[in-house]
CSV table of C-alpha atoms in Angstrom, one decimal:
chain,number,residue,atom,x,y,z
A,1,MET,CA,-5.1,5.3,-106.1
A,2,ALA,CA,-3.8,6.8,-102.7
A,3,LYS,CA,-5.0,10.4,-102.7
A,4,SER,CA,-3.2,10.7,-99.3
A,5,ASP,CA,-0.1,11.1,-100.7
A,6,ASP,CA,-0.6,13.7,-103.3
A,7,ASN,CA,2.4,15.9,-104.3
A,8,GLU,CA,1.7,19.3,-104.5
A,9,THR,CA,3.0,19.4,-108.1
A,10,LEU,CA,0.5,16.9,-109.0
A,11,GLN,CA,-2.7,18.4,-107.2
A,12,ASN,CA,-4.1,19.7,-110.6
A,13,ILE,CA,-3.3,16.5,-112.6
A,14,ASP,CA,-6.3,14.1,-112.4
A,15,LEU,CA,-4.8,10.5,-112.8
A,16,PRO,CA,-7.5,8.6,-114.5
A,17,ALA,CA,-7.2,5.4,-112.3
A,18,GLY,CA,-10.9,4.2,-112.8
A,19,TRP,CA,-10.7,4.7,-116.7
A,20,THR,CA,-7.3,2.9,-116.7
A,21,PHE,CA,-8.8,0.0,-114.9
A,22,MET,CA,-11.8,-0.1,-117.3
A,23,ALA,CA,-9.5,0.1,-120.2
A,24,LEU,CA,-7.6,-2.9,-119.1
A,25,LEU,CA,-10.8,-4.9,-118.8
A,26,VAL,CA,-12.3,-3.7,-122.1
A,27,GLY,CA,-9.0,-4.3,-123.9
A,28,LEU,CA,-8.7,-7.7,-122.4
A,29,ALA,CA,-12.2,-8.7,-123.3
A,30,PHE,CA,-11.8,-7.1,-126.9
A,31,GLY,CA,-8.4,-9.1,-127.6
A,32,TRP,CA,-10.1,-12.1,-126.2
A,33,PHE,CA,-13.1,-11.7,-128.6
A,34,LEU,CA,-10.9,-11.1,-131.6
A,35,SER,CA,-8.4,-13.9,-130.9
A,36,GLY,CA,-8.3,-16.3,-133.7
A,37,SER,CA,-10.2,-14.1,-136.1
A,38,GLU,CA,-9.0,-12.5,-139.4
A,39,ALA,CA,-9.1,-9.1,-137.8
A,40,ALA,CA,-6.6,-10.1,-135.2
A,41,GLY,CA,-3.6,-9.3,-137.2
A,42,PRO,CA,-4.4,-5.7,-138.3
A,43,VAL,CA,-5.7,-5.0,-134.8
A,44,ARG,CA,-2.3,-6.2,-133.3
A,45,ALA,CA,-0.4,-4.2,-135.9
A,46,VAL,CA,-2.1,-0.9,-134.6
A,47,ALA,CA,-2.5,-1.7,-130.9
A,48,GLY,CA,1.2,-3.1,-130.6
A,49,PRO,CA,3.0,0.2,-131.4
A,50,VAL,CA,0.8,2.4,-129.3
A,51,GLY,CA,1.2,0.2,-126.4
A,52,THR,CA,5.0,0.1,-126.9
A,53,ILE,CA,5.4,4.0,-127.4
A,54,TRP,CA,3.3,4.4,-124.0
A,55,LEU,CA,5.3,1.8,-122.3
A,56,ARG,CA,8.7,3.4,-123.2
A,57,ALA,CA,7.3,6.8,-122.1
A,58,LEU,CA,6.7,5.3,-118.8
A,59,GLN,CA,10.1,3.8,-118.5
A,60,MET,CA,12.0,6.9,-119.6
A,61,THR,CA,11.3,8.9,-116.4
A,62,ILE,CA,12.2,6.2,-114.0
A,63,ILE,CA,16.0,7.1,-113.6
A,64,PRO,CA,15.8,10.9,-113.4
A,65,LEU,CA,12.8,10.6,-111.1
A,66,VAL,CA,14.2,8.2,-108.7
A,67,ALA,CA,17.5,10.1,-108.4
A,68,ALA,CA,15.7,13.5,-107.8
A,69,LEU,CA,13.4,11.8,-105.2
A,70,LEU,CA,16.2,10.0,-103.4
A,71,VAL,CA,18.5,13.1,-103.0
A,72,ALA,CA,15.4,15.2,-101.9
A,73,GLY,CA,14.0,12.6,-99.7
A,74,ILE,CA,17.4,11.9,-97.9
A,75,GLY,CA,18.1,15.6,-97.5
A,76,ARG,CA,14.6,15.8,-95.8
A,77,MET,CA,15.3,13.0,-93.4
A,78,VAL,CA,18.6,14.4,-92.4
A,79,ALA,CA,17.1,17.8,-91.8
A,80,THR,CA,14.3,15.8,-89.7
A,81,ALA,CA,16.9,13.9,-87.7
A,82,ARG,CA,18.6,17.2,-86.6
A,83,ALA,CA,15.3,18.6,-85.2
A,84,GLY,CA,15.6,16.8,-81.8
A,85,LYS,CA,15.7,13.6,-79.9
A,86,MET,CA,12.0,12.6,-80.7
A,87,ALA,CA,12.6,13.2,-84.5
A,88,ARG,CA,15.5,10.8,-84.3
A,89,ARG,CA,13.8,8.2,-82.3
A,90,THR,CA,10.9,8.3,-84.7
A,91,LEU,CA,13.2,7.9,-87.7
A,92,LEU,CA,14.9,5.0,-86.2
A,93,THR,CA,11.5,3.3,-85.3
A,94,ILE,CA,10.2,4.0,-88.8
A,95,ALA,CA,13.3,2.5,-90.3
A,96,ALA,CA,13.1,-0.7,-88.3
A,97,VAL,CA,9.5,-1.2,-89.5
A,98,LEU,CA,10.6,-0.6,-93.1
A,99,ALA,CA,13.5,-3.0,-92.9
A,100,ALA,CA,11.3,-5.5,-91.1
A,101,GLY,CA,8.8,-5.3,-94.0
A,102,SER,CA,11.3,-5.8,-96.7
A,103,LEU,CA,12.7,-9.0,-94.7
A,104,LEU,CA,9.0,-10.2,-94.4
A,105,SER,CA,8.5,-10.0,-98.0
A,106,ALA,CA,11.6,-11.6,-99.1
A,107,LEU,CA,11.0,-14.6,-96.8
A,108,VAL,CA,7.1,-15.0,-97.3
A,109,MET,CA,6.6,-14.2,-100.9
A,110,PRO,CA,8.5,-17.1,-102.4
A,111,VAL,CA,6.8,-19.3,-100.1
A,112,LEU,CA,3.4,-17.9,-100.8
A,113,LEU,CA,3.9,-18.4,-104.7
A,114,ASP,CA,5.0,-21.9,-104.0
A,115,ALA,CA,1.9,-22.7,-102.0
A,116,PHE,CA,-0.4,-20.7,-104.4
A,117,PRO,CA,1.2,-21.1,-107.8
A,118,ILE,CA,0.6,-18.5,-110.4
A,119,PRO,CA,-2.0,-19.8,-112.9
A,120,GLY,CA,-0.6,-21.4,-115.8
A,121,THR,CA,-1.9,-19.1,-118.4
A,122,ALA,CA,-0.5,-16.2,-116.7
A,123,GLN,CA,2.8,-15.7,-118.3
A,124,ALA,CA,1.3,-15.1,-121.6
A,125,ALA,CA,-1.4,-13.1,-119.9
A,126,LEU,CA,0.6,-10.5,-118.1
A,127,MET,CA,3.6,-10.0,-120.3
A,128,ALA,CA,3.3,-6.7,-122.1
A,129,GLY,CA,5.6,-6.0,-125.1
A,130,ASP,CA,8.8,-8.0,-125.6
A,131,ALA,CA,9.8,-8.2,-122.1
A,132,GLN,CA,13.4,-9.4,-121.7
A,133,PRO,CA,15.1,-10.3,-118.3
A,134,GLN,CA,18.0,-8.2,-117.4
A,135,THR,CA,21.4,-9.9,-116.9
A,136,VAL,CA,21.8,-11.0,-113.2
A,137,PRO,CA,25.6,-11.1,-112.3
A,138,GLY,CA,27.2,-13.8,-110.1
A,139,ILE,CA,27.8,-12.9,-106.4
A,140,GLY,CA,31.5,-11.6,-107.0
A,141,ALA,CA,30.5,-9.5,-110.0
A,142,PHE,CA,27.2,-8.4,-108.0
A,143,PHE,CA,29.4,-6.7,-105.5
A,144,GLU,CA,31.8,-5.2,-108.0
A,145,SER,CA,28.6,-3.8,-109.9
A,146,LEU,CA,27.6,-1.7,-106.9
A,147,VAL,CA,30.2,0.9,-107.9
A,148,ALA,CA,30.1,2.0,-111.5
A,149,PRO,CA,33.1,3.5,-113.1
A,150,ASN,CA,30.9,5.8,-115.3
A,151,ILE,CA,27.7,6.9,-113.9
A,152,ILE,CA,26.4,7.9,-117.4
A,153,ALA,CA,27.1,4.5,-118.8
A,154,ALA,CA,25.4,2.9,-115.9
A,155,ALA,CA,22.2,5.2,-116.4
A,156,ALA,CA,22.2,4.5,-120.4
A,157,SER,CA,22.2,0.6,-119.4
A,158,THR,CA,19.7,1.0,-116.6
A,159,ALA,CA,22.1,-0.6,-114.1
A,160,MET,CA,19.9,0.6,-111.1
A,161,LEU,CA,22.2,-0.7,-108.1
A,162,PRO,CA,25.1,1.5,-108.8
A,163,LEU,CA,22.9,4.4,-109.5
A,164,ILE,CA,21.2,4.1,-106.3
A,165,VAL,CA,24.3,3.7,-104.5
A,166,PHE,CA,25.8,6.9,-106.3
A,167,PHE,CA,22.7,8.9,-105.7
A,168,VAL,CA,22.5,8.1,-101.8
A,169,ALA,CA,26.3,9.0,-101.5
A,170,LEU,CA,25.6,12.2,-103.5
A,171,ALA,CA,22.7,13.0,-101.0
A,172,VAL,CA,24.6,12.4,-98.0
A,173,ALA,CA,27.5,14.6,-99.4
A,174,ILE,CA,25.0,17.4,-100.1
A,175,THR,CA,23.9,17.3,-96.5
A,176,ARG,CA,27.3,18.1,-95.5
A,177,LEU,CA,27.7,21.2,-97.4
A,178,PRO,CA,27.3,24.9,-96.2
A,179,ASP,CA,23.7,25.8,-95.8
A,180,ASP,CA,23.4,28.1,-98.9
A,181,GLN,CA,25.1,25.3,-101.1
A,182,ARG,CA,23.1,22.5,-99.5
A,183,ASN,CA,19.7,24.5,-100.2
A,184,LEU,CA,20.7,25.3,-103.7
A,185,MET,CA,21.4,21.5,-104.4
A,186,LEU,CA,18.4,20.3,-102.6
A,187,ASN,CA,16.2,22.8,-104.5
A,188,LEU,CA,17.6,21.9,-107.8
A,189,PHE,CA,16.8,18.2,-107.2
A,190,GLU,CA,13.2,18.9,-105.9
A,191,ALA,CA,12.7,21.0,-109.1
A,192,LEU,CA,14.0,18.2,-111.2
A,193,GLY,CA,11.8,15.6,-109.3
A,194,ASN,CA,8.8,18.1,-109.8
A,195,THR,CA,9.5,18.3,-113.6
A,196,MET,CA,9.8,14.6,-113.9
A,197,LEU,CA,6.4,14.3,-112.0
A,198,VAL,CA,4.6,16.7,-114.4
A,199,ILE,CA,6.0,14.6,-117.3
A,200,ILE,CA,5.0,11.2,-115.7
A,201,GLY,CA,1.7,12.8,-114.8
A,202,TRP,CA,1.1,13.3,-118.5
A,203,VAL,CA,2.2,9.9,-119.4
A,204,LEU,CA,-0.3,8.4,-116.7
A,205,TRP,CA,-2.9,10.7,-118.1
A,206,LEU,CA,-2.8,8.6,-121.2
A,207,ALA,CA,-2.6,5.5,-119.4
A,208,PRO,CA,-6.3,4.5,-120.5
A,209,VAL,CA,-5.1,4.5,-124.3
A,210,GLY,CA,-1.7,2.8,-123.6
A,211,VAL,CA,-3.2,0.1,-121.3
A,212,PHE,CA,-6.1,-0.5,-123.6
A,213,ALA,CA,-3.6,-1.1,-126.4
A,214,LEU,CA,-1.4,-3.4,-124.4
A,215,ALA,CA,-4.5,-5.3,-123.1
A,216,ILE,CA,-5.6,-5.9,-126.7
A,217,GLY,CA,-2.3,-7.6,-127.4
A,218,VAL,CA,-2.6,-9.6,-124.1
A,219,GLY,CA,-6.1,-10.8,-124.9
A,220,LEU,CA,-5.2,-11.8,-128.4
A,221,ARG,CA,-2.4,-14.0,-127.1
A,222,SER,CA,-3.9,-15.3,-123.8
A,223,GLY,CA,-7.7,-15.2,-124.2
A,224,GLY,CA,-9.6,-15.1,-120.9
A,225,GLY,CA,-6.3,-16.4,-118.8
A,226,ALA,CA,-5.6,-12.6,-118.2
A,227,PHE,CA,-8.6,-12.2,-115.7
A,228,ALA,CA,-7.5,-15.1,-113.5
A,229,ALA,CA,-4.0,-14.1,-113.6
A,230,LEU,CA,-4.7,-10.5,-112.5
A,231,GLY,CA,-7.1,-11.8,-109.7
A,232,HIS,CA,-4.2,-14.1,-108.4
A,233,TYR,CA,-1.7,-11.1,-108.6
A,234,ILE,CA,-4.2,-8.8,-106.7
A,235,LEU,CA,-4.8,-11.3,-103.8
A,236,VAL,CA,-1.2,-12.4,-103.2
A,237,VAL,CA,0.4,-8.9,-103.2
A,238,ALA,CA,-2.4,-7.5,-101.1
A,239,SER,CA,-1.9,-10.5,-98.5
A,240,LEU,CA,1.5,-8.9,-97.9
A,241,GLY,CA,0.0,-5.7,-97.0
A,242,LEU,CA,-2.4,-7.6,-94.8
A,243,MET,CA,0.7,-9.2,-92.9
A,244,VAL,CA,2.0,-5.7,-92.4
A,245,MET,CA,-1.4,-4.4,-90.9
A,246,ILE,CA,-1.5,-7.3,-88.6
A,247,ALA,CA,2.2,-6.9,-87.5
A,248,ALA,CA,1.0,-3.4,-86.5
A,249,TYR,CA,-1.1,-5.0,-83.7
A,250,GLY,CA,2.0,-6.9,-82.7
A,251,VAL,CA,4.0,-3.5,-82.5
A,252,ALA,CA,1.2,-2.0,-80.4
A,253,PHE,CA,1.4,-4.9,-78.1
A,254,PHE,CA,5.0,-5.8,-77.7
A,255,ALA,CA,6.7,-2.5,-78.5
A,256,ALA,CA,4.1,-0.1,-77.0
A,257,ARG,CA,2.6,-2.2,-74.5
A,258,ARG,CA,-0.8,-1.5,-75.4
A,259,SER,CA,-3.7,-3.9,-75.2
A,260,PRO,CA,-4.5,-5.6,-78.7
A,261,ALA,CA,-8.2,-5.2,-77.9
A,262,LYS,CA,-7.9,-1.6,-76.9
A,263,PHE,CA,-5.7,-0.8,-79.8
A,264,ALA,CA,-8.1,-2.5,-82.3
A,265,ARG,CA,-11.1,-0.6,-81.0
A,266,ALA,CA,-9.0,2.6,-81.1
A,267,VAL,CA,-7.7,2.4,-84.6
A,268,LEU,CA,-11.0,1.1,-86.1
A,269,PRO,CA,-12.3,4.6,-86.9
A,270,SER,CA,-8.9,5.5,-88.6
A,271,GLN,CA,-9.1,2.2,-90.7
A,272,ALA,CA,-12.7,3.0,-91.7
A,273,VAL,CA,-11.6,6.6,-92.9
A,274,ALA,CA,-8.7,5.1,-94.8
A,275,LEU,CA,-10.7,2.3,-96.4
A,276,SER,CA,-13.4,5.0,-97.7
A,277,THR,CA,-11.0,7.5,-98.7
A,278,GLN,CA,-7.8,5.6,-99.6
A,279,SER,CA,-6.0,8.5,-98.1
A,280,SER,CA,-3.5,8.6,-95.2
A,281,LEU,CA,-3.5,12.3,-95.2
A,282,ALA,CA,-7.6,12.3,-95.0
A,283,SER,CA,-7.2,9.9,-92.1
A,284,LEU,CA,-4.9,12.1,-90.0
A,285,PRO,CA,-7.7,13.6,-88.0
A,286,ALA,CA,-9.1,10.2,-87.3
A,287,MET,CA,-5.5,8.8,-86.4
A,288,LEU,CA,-5.3,11.8,-83.8
A,289,GLY,CA,-8.5,10.5,-82.3
A,290,SER,CA,-7.2,7.1,-82.3
A,291,CYS,CA,-4.1,8.1,-80.4
A,292,ARG,CA,-6.2,10.1,-77.7
A,293,ALA,CA,-8.4,6.9,-77.2
A,294,LEU,CA,-5.0,5.0,-76.7
A,295,GLY,CA,-3.8,7.6,-74.1
A,296,ILE,CA,-0.9,8.8,-76.1
A,297,ARG,CA,0.6,12.1,-75.2
A,298,GLU,CA,-0.9,15.1,-77.3
A,299,THR,CA,2.7,16.3,-78.0
A,300,THR,CA,3.8,12.9,-79.3
A,301,ALA,CA,0.8,12.5,-81.7
A,302,ASP,CA,1.0,16.0,-82.9
A,303,PHE,CA,4.6,15.6,-83.7
A,304,VAL,CA,4.9,11.9,-84.9
A,305,LEU,CA,1.6,11.3,-86.9
A,306,PRO,CA,2.2,14.3,-89.4
A,307,LEU,CA,5.9,13.3,-89.8
A,308,ALA,CA,4.7,9.6,-90.5
A,309,VAL,CA,2.1,10.7,-92.9
A,310,ALA,CA,4.7,12.8,-94.7
A,311,ILE,CA,7.7,10.4,-94.8
A,312,PHE,CA,6.4,6.8,-93.8
A,313,ARG,CA,4.6,4.0,-96.0
A,314,ALA,CA,4.6,0.9,-93.8
A,315,THR,CA,3.6,-1.4,-96.5
A,316,SER,CA,5.5,-0.3,-99.3
A,317,PRO,CA,8.8,-2.2,-99.0
A,318,ALA,CA,6.9,-5.4,-98.5
A,319,MET,CA,4.3,-5.0,-101.2
A,320,ASN,CA,6.8,-3.5,-103.7
A,321,LEU,CA,9.1,-6.3,-103.2
A,322,ALA,CA,6.4,-8.6,-103.5
A,323,VAL,CA,5.4,-7.3,-107.0
A,324,ALA,CA,8.9,-7.7,-108.3
A,325,ILE,CA,9.2,-11.3,-106.8
A,326,TYR,CA,5.9,-12.1,-108.5
A,327,VAL,CA,7.1,-10.8,-111.9
A,328,ALA,CA,10.2,-12.8,-111.4
A,329,LYS,CA,8.2,-16.0,-110.8
A,330,LEU,CA,5.8,-15.1,-113.6
A,331,THR,CA,8.9,-14.6,-116.2
A,332,GLY,CA,10.5,-17.8,-115.0
A,333,ILE,CA,13.5,-16.1,-113.5
A,334,GLU,CA,15.2,-17.9,-110.7
A,335,LEU,CA,16.1,-15.5,-108.1
A,336,THR,CA,19.3,-16.0,-105.9
A,337,PRO,CA,19.6,-14.9,-102.3
A,338,ALA,CA,21.8,-12.0,-103.5
A,339,ASN,CA,19.1,-11.0,-106.0
A,340,ILE,CA,16.3,-10.8,-103.3
A,341,ALA,CA,18.7,-9.1,-101.0
A,342,ALA,CA,19.5,-6.6,-103.7
A,343,GLY,CA,15.6,-6.0,-104.1
A,344,ALA,CA,14.8,-5.8,-100.5
A,345,ALA,CA,17.7,-3.0,-100.1
A,346,VAL,CA,16.2,-1.2,-103.0
A,347,ALA,CA,12.7,-1.4,-101.8
A,348,LEU,CA,13.8,0.0,-98.5
A,349,VAL,CA,15.8,3.0,-100.0
A,350,THR,CA,13.3,3.9,-102.7
A,351,THR,CA,10.5,4.1,-100.1
A,352,VAL,CA,12.2,7.2,-98.9
A,353,GLY,CA,11.6,9.0,-102.2
A,354,SER,CA,8.3,7.5,-103.0
A,355,VAL,CA,6.2,8.9,-100.2
A,356,SER,CA,3.9,11.9,-101.0
A,357,LEU,CA,3.2,10.5,-104.5
A,358,PRO,CA,-0.1,9.3,-105.9
A,359,GLY,CA,-0.1,5.3,-105.8
A,360,ALA,CA,0.2,4.8,-109.5
A,361,ILE,CA,3.3,7.1,-109.7
A,362,SER,CA,4.8,5.5,-106.5
A,363,PHE,CA,4.1,2.1,-108.1
A,364,VAL,CA,6.3,3.1,-111.2
A,365,THR,CA,9.0,4.9,-109.3
A,366,SER,CA,9.3,2.2,-106.5
A,367,ILE,CA,8.9,-1.1,-108.2
A,368,GLY,CA,10.7,-0.1,-111.4
A,369,PRO,CA,14.1,0.2,-109.8
A,370,ILE,CA,13.4,-2.9,-107.7
A,371,ALA,CA,12.7,-5.0,-110.7
A,372,LEU,CA,15.9,-3.5,-112.4
A,373,ALA,CA,18.1,-4.2,-109.6
A,374,MET,CA,16.9,-7.9,-109.4
A,375,GLY,CA,17.1,-8.4,-113.1
A,376,VAL,CA,13.3,-8.6,-113.6
A,377,PRO,CA,11.6,-7.2,-116.6
A,378,VAL,CA,9.7,-4.1,-115.9
A,379,GLU,CA,7.3,-4.4,-119.0
A,380,PRO,CA,4.6,-6.3,-116.9
A,381,LEU,CA,4.5,-3.3,-114.7
A,382,ALA,CA,2.6,-1.4,-117.3
A,383,LEU,CA,-0.4,-3.5,-116.9
A,384,LEU,CA,-0.1,-4.2,-113.2
A,385,VAL,CA,-0.2,-0.5,-112.6
A,386,ALA,CA,-3.7,-0.6,-114.0
A,387,VAL,CA,-5.1,-2.7,-111.2
A,388,GLU,CA,-2.8,-0.9,-108.5
A,389,MET,CA,-6.1,0.9,-107.3
A,390,LEU,CA,-7.2,-2.5,-105.7
A,391,PRO,CA,-3.9,-3.3,-103.7
A,392,ASP,CA,-3.6,0.3,-103.0
A,393,ILE,CA,-6.8,0.0,-100.5
A,394,MET,CA,-4.7,-2.6,-98.4
A,395,ARG,CA,-1.8,-0.2,-98.6
A,396,THR,CA,-3.4,2.7,-97.1
A,397,VAL,CA,-5.4,0.8,-94.3
A,398,GLY,CA,-2.1,-0.9,-93.6
A,399,ASN,CA,-0.1,2.3,-93.5
A,400,VAL,CA,-2.6,4.1,-91.2
A,401,THR,CA,-2.8,1.2,-88.7
A,402,MET,CA,1.0,1.2,-88.5
A,403,ASP,CA,1.2,4.8,-88.2
A,404,VAL,CA,-1.0,4.7,-85.1
A,405,ALA,CA,1.3,1.7,-83.7
A,406,VAL,CA,4.4,3.4,-84.3
A,407,THR,CA,3.2,6.8,-82.6
A,408,ALA,CA,2.3,4.5,-79.5
A,409,TRP,CA,5.7,2.9,-79.7
A,410,VAL,CA,7.7,6.4,-79.9
A,411,ASP,CA,5.3,7.7,-77.0
A,412,ARG,CA,6.4,4.8,-74.7
A,413,LYS,CA,9.0,6.0,-72.1
A,414,PRO,CA,12.3,4.2,-72.2
A,415,ASP,CA,12.0,3.0,-68.7
A,416,GLU,CA,8.6,1.5,-69.1
A,417,ASN,CA,8.4,-2.3,-68.8
């Protein structure tokens, strides 16, 4: 779990990532042990409702939390853009990197899954509850669905695309209000977001119980296949984060005009801190040192790096979209180019609201909307969040590496060759 990105509201909430992971393993093993025995039926009768209740509690926070985070996040970005030329240049650079990450995942993840297929037992292994695919509209209906005539009805049916369109438009409209009204509305949505974060913090505090109950059902259905399925998932999704990290070296060379060898030496201490702490914020002093080693102007590093830590998760669009595509493949859903494009757009937009959150919470708030927008069941996410602590290591190292590369890019003068 990324300690880096702790929201102030959650500083006193200890999210039990290690216990959740252990609950997953023990639950799978216990279900596997009981599969085929007479005790399987009674155990399933108890564990099933417990897991379902926890899963629904997790799902009920997604829409209000995403709405609040989107409005507040876009409001902050607009305020940052008004801070000056360097702020606007930084935001444009960040947007370009995030968009490239979404495109990378959309193109590469399906190819990866064709080259390294999901194990045959994985479908039974990773399905939690009675997961049902969402209805995916045709291309014409898809564009019509972007605008909902009744936003309340859209929320009731978890129609994520029109909800995101509405709340992005609402956020932009709020930034055009007079200062007192704008601050009032942004404070309202920030308060709503913080309230939802408290609730989801409670739900995730109970994650060991909920995940244990869901894992028992998975073990009863699939036996030991779940372990291979989860290992495959971790490796494939983490590979997208590795690609983003490698791309950071390309950004440093082609965009920032820094020697790859020099960049690698300079960024290594920051990567070591990121690996050991799983925290971008804790890596900030080391990143400042990396920037000094690269000869980046102190004024640039002092402005760009704290801003990048606050609003930038380079690996998020690529890895979040990768999870949704993985679940689609897992559940046998054929994704059209329109579906993948919708997922990529939502992955890009929800990144704005998911920064400064612990990894487990950002996993739910970011990937849930992507899956819903693509017509992919969200139920498997309840089990995958239990192993997020492992891909999150790659997320943090990739984010830190790209933060330094982007800072070097912003520092490059426009007239440099």
